[in-house]
mmCIF file with all atom_site columns, C-alpha atoms and ligand atoms in Angstrom:
data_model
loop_
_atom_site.group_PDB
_atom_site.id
_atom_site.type_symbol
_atom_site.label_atom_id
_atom_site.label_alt_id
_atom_site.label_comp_id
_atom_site.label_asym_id
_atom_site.label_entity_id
_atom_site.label_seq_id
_atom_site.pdbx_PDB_ins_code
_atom_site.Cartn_x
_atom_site.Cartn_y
_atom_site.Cartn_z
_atom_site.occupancy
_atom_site.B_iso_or_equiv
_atom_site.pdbx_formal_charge
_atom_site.auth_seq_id
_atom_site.auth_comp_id
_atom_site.auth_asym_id
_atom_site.auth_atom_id
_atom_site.pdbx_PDB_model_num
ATOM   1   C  CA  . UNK A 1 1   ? 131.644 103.886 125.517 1.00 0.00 ? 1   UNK A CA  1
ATOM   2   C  CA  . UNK A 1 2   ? 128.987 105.930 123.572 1.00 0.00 ? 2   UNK A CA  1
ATOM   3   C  CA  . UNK A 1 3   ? 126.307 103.310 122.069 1.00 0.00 ? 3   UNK A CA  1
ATOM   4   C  CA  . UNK A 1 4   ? 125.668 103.455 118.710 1.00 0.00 ? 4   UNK A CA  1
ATOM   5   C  CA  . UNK A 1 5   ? 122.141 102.808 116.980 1.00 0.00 ? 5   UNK A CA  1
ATOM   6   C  CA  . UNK A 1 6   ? 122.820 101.529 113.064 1.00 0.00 ? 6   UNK A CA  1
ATOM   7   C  CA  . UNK A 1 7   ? 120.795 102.090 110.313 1.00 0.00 ? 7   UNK A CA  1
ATOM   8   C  CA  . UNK A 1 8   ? 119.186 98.470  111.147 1.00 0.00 ? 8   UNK A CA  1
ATOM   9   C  CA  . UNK A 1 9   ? 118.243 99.153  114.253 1.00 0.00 ? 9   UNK A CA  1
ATOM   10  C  CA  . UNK A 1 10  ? 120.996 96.820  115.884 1.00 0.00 ? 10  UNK A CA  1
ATOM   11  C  CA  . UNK A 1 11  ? 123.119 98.864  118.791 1.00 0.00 ? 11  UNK A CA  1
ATOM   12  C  CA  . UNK A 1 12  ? 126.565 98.375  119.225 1.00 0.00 ? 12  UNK A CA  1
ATOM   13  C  CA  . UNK A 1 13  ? 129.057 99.880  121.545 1.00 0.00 ? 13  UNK A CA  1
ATOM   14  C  CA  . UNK A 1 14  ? 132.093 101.381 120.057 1.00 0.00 ? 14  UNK A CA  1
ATOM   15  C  CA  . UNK A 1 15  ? 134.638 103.832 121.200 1.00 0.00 ? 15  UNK A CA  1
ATOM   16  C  CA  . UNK A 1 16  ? 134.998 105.881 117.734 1.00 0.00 ? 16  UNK A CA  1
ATOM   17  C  CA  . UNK A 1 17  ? 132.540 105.307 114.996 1.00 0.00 ? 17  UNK A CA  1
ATOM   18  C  CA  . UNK A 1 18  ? 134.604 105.812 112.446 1.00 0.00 ? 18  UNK A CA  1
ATOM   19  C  CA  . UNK A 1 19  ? 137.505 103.898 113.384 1.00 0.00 ? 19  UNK A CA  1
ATOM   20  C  CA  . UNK A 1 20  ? 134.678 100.949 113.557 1.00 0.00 ? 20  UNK A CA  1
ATOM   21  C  CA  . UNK A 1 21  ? 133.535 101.828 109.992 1.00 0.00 ? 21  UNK A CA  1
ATOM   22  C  CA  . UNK A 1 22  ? 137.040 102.210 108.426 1.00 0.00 ? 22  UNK A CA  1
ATOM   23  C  CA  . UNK A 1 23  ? 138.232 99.302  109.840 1.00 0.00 ? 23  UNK A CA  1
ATOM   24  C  CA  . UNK A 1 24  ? 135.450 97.107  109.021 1.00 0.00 ? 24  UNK A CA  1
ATOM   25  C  CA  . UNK A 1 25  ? 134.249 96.350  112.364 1.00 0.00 ? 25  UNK A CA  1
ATOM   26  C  CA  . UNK A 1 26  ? 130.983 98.123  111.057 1.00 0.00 ? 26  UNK A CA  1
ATOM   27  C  CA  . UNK A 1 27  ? 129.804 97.439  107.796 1.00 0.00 ? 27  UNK A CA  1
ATOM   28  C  CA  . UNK A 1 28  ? 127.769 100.669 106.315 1.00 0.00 ? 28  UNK A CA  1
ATOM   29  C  CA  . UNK A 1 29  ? 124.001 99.146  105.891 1.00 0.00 ? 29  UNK A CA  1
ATOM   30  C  CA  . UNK A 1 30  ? 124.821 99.856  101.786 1.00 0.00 ? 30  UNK A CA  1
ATOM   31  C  CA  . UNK A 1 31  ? 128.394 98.995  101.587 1.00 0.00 ? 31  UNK A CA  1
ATOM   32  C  CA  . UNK A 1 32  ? 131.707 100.903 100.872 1.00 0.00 ? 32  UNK A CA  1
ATOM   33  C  CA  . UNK A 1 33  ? 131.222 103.243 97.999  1.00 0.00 ? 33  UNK A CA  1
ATOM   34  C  CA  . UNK A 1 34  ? 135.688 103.084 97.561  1.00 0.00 ? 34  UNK A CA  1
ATOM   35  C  CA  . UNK A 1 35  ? 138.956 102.718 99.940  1.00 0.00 ? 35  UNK A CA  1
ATOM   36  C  CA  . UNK A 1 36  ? 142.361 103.929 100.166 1.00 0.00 ? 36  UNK A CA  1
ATOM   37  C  CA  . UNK A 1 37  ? 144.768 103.255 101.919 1.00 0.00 ? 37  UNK A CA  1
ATOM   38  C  CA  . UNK A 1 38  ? 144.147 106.275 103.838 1.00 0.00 ? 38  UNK A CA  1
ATOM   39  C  CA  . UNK A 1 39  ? 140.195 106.933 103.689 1.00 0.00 ? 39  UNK A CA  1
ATOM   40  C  CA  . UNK A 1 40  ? 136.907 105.187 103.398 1.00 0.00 ? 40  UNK A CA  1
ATOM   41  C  CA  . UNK A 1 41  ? 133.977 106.864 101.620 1.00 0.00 ? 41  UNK A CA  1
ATOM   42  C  CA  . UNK A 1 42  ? 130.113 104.913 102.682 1.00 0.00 ? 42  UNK A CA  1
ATOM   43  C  CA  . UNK A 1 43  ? 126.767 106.281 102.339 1.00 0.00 ? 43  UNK A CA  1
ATOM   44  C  CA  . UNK A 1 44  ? 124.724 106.557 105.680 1.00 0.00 ? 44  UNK A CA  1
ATOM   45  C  CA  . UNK A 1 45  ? 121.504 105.397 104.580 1.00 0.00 ? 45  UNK A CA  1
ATOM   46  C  CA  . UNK A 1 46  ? 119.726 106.223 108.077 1.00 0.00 ? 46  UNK A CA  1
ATOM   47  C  CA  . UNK A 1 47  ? 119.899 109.863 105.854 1.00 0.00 ? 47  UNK A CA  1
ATOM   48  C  CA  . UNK A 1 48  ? 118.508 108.572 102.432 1.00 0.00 ? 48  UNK A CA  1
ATOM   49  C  CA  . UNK A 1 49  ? 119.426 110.976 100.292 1.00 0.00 ? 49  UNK A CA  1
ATOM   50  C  CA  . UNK A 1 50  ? 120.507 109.999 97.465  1.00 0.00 ? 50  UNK A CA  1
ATOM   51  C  CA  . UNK A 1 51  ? 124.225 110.415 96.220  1.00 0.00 ? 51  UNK A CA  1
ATOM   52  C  CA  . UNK A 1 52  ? 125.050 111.577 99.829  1.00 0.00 ? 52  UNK A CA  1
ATOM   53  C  CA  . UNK A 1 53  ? 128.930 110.641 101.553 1.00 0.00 ? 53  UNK A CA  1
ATOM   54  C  CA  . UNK A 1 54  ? 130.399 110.219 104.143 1.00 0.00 ? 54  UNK A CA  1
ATOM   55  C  CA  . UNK A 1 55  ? 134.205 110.248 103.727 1.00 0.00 ? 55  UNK A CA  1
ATOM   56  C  CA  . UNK A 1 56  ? 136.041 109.697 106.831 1.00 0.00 ? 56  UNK A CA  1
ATOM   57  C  CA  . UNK A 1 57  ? 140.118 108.938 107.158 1.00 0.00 ? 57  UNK A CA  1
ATOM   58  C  CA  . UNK A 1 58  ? 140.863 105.791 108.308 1.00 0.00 ? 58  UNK A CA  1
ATOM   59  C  CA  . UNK A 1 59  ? 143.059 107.659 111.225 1.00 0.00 ? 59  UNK A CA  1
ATOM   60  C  CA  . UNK A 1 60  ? 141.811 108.545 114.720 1.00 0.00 ? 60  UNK A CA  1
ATOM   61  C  CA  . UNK A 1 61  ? 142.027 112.045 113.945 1.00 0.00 ? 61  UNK A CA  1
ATOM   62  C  CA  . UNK A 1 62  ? 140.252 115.217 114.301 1.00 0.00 ? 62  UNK A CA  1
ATOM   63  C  CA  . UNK A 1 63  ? 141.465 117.970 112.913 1.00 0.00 ? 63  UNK A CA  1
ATOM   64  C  CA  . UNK A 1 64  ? 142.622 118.698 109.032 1.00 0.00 ? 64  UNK A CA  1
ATOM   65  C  CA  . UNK A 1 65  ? 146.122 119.947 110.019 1.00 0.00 ? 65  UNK A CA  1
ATOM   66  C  CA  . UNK A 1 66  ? 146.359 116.916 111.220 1.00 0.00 ? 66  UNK A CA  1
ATOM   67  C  CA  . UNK A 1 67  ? 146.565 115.391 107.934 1.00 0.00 ? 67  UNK A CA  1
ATOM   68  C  CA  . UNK A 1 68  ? 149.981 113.772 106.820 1.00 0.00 ? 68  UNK A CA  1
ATOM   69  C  CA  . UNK A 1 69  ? 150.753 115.446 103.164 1.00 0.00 ? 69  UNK A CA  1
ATOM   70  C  CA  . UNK A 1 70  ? 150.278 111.803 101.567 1.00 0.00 ? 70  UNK A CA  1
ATOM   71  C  CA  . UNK A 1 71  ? 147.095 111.733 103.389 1.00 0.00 ? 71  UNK A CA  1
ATOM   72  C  CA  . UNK A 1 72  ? 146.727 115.388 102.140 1.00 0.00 ? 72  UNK A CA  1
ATOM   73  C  CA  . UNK A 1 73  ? 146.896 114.245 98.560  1.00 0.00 ? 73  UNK A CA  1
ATOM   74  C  CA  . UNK A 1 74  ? 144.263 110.936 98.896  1.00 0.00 ? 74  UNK A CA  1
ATOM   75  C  CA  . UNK A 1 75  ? 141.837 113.240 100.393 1.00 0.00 ? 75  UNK A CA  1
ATOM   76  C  CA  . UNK A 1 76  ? 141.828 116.050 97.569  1.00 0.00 ? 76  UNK A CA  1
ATOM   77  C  CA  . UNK A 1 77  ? 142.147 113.634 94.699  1.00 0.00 ? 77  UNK A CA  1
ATOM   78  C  CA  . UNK A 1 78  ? 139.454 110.971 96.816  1.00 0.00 ? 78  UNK A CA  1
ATOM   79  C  CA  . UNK A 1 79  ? 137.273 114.382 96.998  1.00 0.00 ? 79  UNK A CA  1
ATOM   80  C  CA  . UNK A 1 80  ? 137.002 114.787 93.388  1.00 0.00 ? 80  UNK A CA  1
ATOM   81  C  CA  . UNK A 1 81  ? 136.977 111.592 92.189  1.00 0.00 ? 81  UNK A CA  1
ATOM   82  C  CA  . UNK A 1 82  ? 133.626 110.955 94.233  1.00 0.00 ? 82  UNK A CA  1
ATOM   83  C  CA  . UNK A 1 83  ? 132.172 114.700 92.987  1.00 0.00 ? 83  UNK A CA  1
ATOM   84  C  CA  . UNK A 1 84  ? 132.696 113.254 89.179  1.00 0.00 ? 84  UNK A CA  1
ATOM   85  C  CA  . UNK A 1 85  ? 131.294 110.389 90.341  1.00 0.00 ? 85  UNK A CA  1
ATOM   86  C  CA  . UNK A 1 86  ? 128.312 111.811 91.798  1.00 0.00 ? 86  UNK A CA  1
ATOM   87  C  CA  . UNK A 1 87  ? 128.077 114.266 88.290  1.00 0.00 ? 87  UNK A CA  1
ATOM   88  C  CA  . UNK A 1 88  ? 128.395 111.503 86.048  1.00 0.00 ? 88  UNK A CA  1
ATOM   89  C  CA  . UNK A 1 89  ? 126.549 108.858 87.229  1.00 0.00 ? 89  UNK A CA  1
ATOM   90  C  CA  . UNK A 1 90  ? 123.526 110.744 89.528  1.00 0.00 ? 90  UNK A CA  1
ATOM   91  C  CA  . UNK A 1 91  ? 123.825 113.929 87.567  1.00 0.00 ? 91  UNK A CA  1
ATOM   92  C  CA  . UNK A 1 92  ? 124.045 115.581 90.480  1.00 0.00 ? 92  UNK A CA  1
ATOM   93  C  CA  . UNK A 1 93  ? 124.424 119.753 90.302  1.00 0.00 ? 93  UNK A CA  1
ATOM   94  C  CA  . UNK A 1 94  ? 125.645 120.674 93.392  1.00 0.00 ? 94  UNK A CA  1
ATOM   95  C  CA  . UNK A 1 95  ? 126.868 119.466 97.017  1.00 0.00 ? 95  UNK A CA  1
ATOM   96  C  CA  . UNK A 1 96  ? 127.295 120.580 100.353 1.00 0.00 ? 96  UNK A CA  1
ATOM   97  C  CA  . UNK A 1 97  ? 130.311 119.993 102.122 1.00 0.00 ? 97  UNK A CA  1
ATOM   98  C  CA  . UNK A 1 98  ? 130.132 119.771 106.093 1.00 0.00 ? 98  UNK A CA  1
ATOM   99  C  CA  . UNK A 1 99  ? 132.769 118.796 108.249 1.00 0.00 ? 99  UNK A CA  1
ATOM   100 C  CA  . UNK A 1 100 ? 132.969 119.402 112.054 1.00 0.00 ? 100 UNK A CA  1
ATOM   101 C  CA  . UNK A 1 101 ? 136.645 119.362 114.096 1.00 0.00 ? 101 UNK A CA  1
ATOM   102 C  CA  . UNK A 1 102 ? 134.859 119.022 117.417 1.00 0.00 ? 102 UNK A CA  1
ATOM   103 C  CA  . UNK A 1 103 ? 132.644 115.928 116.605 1.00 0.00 ? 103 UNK A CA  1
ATOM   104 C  CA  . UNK A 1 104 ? 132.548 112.892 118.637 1.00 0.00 ? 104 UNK A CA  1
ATOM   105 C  CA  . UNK A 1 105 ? 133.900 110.609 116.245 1.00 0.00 ? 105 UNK A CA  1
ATOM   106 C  CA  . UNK A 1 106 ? 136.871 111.101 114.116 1.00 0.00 ? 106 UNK A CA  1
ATOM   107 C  CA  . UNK A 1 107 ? 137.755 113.026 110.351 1.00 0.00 ? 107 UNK A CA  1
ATOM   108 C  CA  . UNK A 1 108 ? 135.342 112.820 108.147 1.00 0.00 ? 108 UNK A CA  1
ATOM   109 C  CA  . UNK A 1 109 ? 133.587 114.951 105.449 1.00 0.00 ? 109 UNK A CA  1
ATOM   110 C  CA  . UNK A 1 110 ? 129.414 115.088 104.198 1.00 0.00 ? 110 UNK A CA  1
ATOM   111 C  CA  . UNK A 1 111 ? 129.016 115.515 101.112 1.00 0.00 ? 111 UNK A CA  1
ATOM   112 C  CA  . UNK A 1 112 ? 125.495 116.322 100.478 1.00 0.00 ? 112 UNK A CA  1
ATOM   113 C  CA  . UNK A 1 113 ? 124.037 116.995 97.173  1.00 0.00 ? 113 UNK A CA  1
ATOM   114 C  CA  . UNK A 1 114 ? 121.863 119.588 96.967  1.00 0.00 ? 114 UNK A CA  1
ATOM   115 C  CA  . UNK A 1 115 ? 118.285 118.519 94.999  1.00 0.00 ? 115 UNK A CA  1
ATOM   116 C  CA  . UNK A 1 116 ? 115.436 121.154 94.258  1.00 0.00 ? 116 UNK A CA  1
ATOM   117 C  CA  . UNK A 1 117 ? 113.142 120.348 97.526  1.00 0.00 ? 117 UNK A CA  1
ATOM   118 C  CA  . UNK A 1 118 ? 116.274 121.171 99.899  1.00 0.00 ? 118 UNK A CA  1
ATOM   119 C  CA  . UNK A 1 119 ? 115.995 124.997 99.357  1.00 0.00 ? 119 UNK A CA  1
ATOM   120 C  CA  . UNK A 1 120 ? 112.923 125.768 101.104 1.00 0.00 ? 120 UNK A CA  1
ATOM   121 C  CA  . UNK A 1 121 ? 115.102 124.975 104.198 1.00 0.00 ? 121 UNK A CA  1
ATOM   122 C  CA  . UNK A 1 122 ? 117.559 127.287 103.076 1.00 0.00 ? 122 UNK A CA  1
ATOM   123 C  CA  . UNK A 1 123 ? 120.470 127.617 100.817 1.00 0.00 ? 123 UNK A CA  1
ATOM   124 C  CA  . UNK A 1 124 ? 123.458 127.323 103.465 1.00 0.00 ? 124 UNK A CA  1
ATOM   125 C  CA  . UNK A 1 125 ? 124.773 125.696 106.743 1.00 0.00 ? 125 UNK A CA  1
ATOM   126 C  CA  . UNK A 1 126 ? 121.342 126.908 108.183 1.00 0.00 ? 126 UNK A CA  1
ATOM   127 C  CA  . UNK A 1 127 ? 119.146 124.438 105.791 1.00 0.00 ? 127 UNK A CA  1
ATOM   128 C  CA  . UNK A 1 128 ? 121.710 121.463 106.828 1.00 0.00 ? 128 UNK A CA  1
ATOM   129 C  CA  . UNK A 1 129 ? 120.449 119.611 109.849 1.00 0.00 ? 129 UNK A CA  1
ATOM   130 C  CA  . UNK A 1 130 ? 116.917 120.328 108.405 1.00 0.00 ? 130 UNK A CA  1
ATOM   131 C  CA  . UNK A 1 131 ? 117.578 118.682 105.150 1.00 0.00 ? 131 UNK A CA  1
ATOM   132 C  CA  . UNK A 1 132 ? 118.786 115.849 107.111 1.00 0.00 ? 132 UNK A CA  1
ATOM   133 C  CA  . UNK A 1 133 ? 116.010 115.196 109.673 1.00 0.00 ? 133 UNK A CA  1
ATOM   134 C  CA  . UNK A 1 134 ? 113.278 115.466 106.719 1.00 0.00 ? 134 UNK A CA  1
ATOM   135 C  CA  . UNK A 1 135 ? 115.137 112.902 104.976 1.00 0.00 ? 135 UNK A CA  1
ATOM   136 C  CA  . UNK A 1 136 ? 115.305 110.508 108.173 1.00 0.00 ? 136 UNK A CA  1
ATOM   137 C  CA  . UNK A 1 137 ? 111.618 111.430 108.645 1.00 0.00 ? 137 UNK A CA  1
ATOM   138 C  CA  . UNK A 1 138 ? 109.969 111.514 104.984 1.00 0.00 ? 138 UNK A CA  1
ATOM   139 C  CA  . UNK A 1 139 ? 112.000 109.908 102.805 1.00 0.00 ? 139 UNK A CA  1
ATOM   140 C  CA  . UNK A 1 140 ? 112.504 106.652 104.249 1.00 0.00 ? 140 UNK A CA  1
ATOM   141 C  CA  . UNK A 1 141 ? 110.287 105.112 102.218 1.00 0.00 ? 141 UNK A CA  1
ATOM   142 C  CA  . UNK A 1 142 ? 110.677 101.794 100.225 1.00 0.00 ? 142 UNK A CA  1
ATOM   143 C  CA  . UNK A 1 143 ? 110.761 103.562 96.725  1.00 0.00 ? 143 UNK A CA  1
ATOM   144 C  CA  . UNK A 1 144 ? 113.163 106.136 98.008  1.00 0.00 ? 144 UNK A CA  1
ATOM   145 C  CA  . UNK A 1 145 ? 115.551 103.550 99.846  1.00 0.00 ? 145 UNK A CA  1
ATOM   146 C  CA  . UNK A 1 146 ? 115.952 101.369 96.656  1.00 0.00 ? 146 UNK A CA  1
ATOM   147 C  CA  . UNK A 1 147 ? 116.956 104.431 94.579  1.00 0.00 ? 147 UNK A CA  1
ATOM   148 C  CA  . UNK A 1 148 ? 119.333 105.340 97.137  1.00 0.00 ? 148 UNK A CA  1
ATOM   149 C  CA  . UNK A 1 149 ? 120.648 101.961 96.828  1.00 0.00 ? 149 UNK A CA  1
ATOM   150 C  CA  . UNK A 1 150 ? 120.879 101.269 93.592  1.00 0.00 ? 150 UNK A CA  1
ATOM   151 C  CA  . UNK A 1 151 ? 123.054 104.833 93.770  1.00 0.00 ? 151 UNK A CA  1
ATOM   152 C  CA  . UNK A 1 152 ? 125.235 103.797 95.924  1.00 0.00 ? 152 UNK A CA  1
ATOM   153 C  CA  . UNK A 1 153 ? 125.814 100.554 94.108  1.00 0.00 ? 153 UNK A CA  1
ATOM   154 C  CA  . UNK A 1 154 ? 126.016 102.452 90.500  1.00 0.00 ? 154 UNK A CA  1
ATOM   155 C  CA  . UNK A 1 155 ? 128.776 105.018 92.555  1.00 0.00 ? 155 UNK A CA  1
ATOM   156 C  CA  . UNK A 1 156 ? 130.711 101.966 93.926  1.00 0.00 ? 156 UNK A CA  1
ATOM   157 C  CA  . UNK A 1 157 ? 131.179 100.170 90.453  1.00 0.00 ? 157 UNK A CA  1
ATOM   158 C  CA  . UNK A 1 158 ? 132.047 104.160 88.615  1.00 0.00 ? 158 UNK A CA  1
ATOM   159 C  CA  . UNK A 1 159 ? 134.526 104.738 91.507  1.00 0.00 ? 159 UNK A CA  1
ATOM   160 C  CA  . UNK A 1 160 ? 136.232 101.142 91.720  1.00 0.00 ? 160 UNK A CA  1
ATOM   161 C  CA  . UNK A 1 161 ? 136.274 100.817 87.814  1.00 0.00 ? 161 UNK A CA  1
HETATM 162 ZN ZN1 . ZN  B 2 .   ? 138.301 107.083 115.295 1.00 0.00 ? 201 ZN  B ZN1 1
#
């Protein structure tokens, strides 16, 4: 089973990471941002960037025609709902979306916002993983990490209202 490293440095061993974290066998380091009954949307903080999530459907599935249409719906409506979140509350622009079929885990979407000091890494798929790694590398700094958090915490309370 492929050994996973969490954002507090404890390892666990788990057979799908997402089925841990949308079951609540792994609780996000920053909490649940909202739940359906068909998805789970968390913020990975080992990437703190600010506004950034992860929404993942709480099947073991890969692949979006996999989707049921009910599960269809939740994601589109879940999709927005989090995007007006993210505009409202973190006056956030513009995001990326990412999402892989092949990955090793199950469904589940990025949605990265996009902030000024992102485009000198590019302004598509290409500046992506970049974006990422400087965040992991630079900004995991105290000041950035409680911003982040208070985010995630000011997105939780807009999206569960
Ligand atoms: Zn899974």
């Amino acid at each position: 089973m492929p050994k996973v490293t969490l954002a507090n440095g404890k390892t666990v061993e788990v057979e799908c990471l997402s089925c841990a974290l949308t079951s609540g066998l792994i609780t996000p380091d920053g909490g649940v941002v909202i739940e359906t009954d068909y998805f789970h949307a968390h913020q990975d903080v080992a990437y703190p960037i600010k506004g950034l999530i992860i929404l993942a459907s709480k099947r073991h599935i890969k692949c979006f025609d996999e989707l049921t249409d009910e599960e269809q719906a939740d994601y589109i409506t879940l999709l927005v709902k989090i995007r007006k979140a993210q505009r409202k509350i973190l006056g956030i622009e513009y995001v990326y979306y990412f999402y892989n079929e092949d990955t090793t885990h199950h469904f589940h979407t990025w949605m990265v916002p996009r902030y000024e000091w992102m485009y000198e890494f590019g302004r598509s798929v290409e500046s992506l993983r970049p974006v990422l790694l400087y965040s992991r590398n630079h900004l995991n700094n105290d000041a950035n990490m409680q911003e982040v958090r208070s985010a995630i915490k000011k997105l939780a309370e807009e999206l569960n209202r």
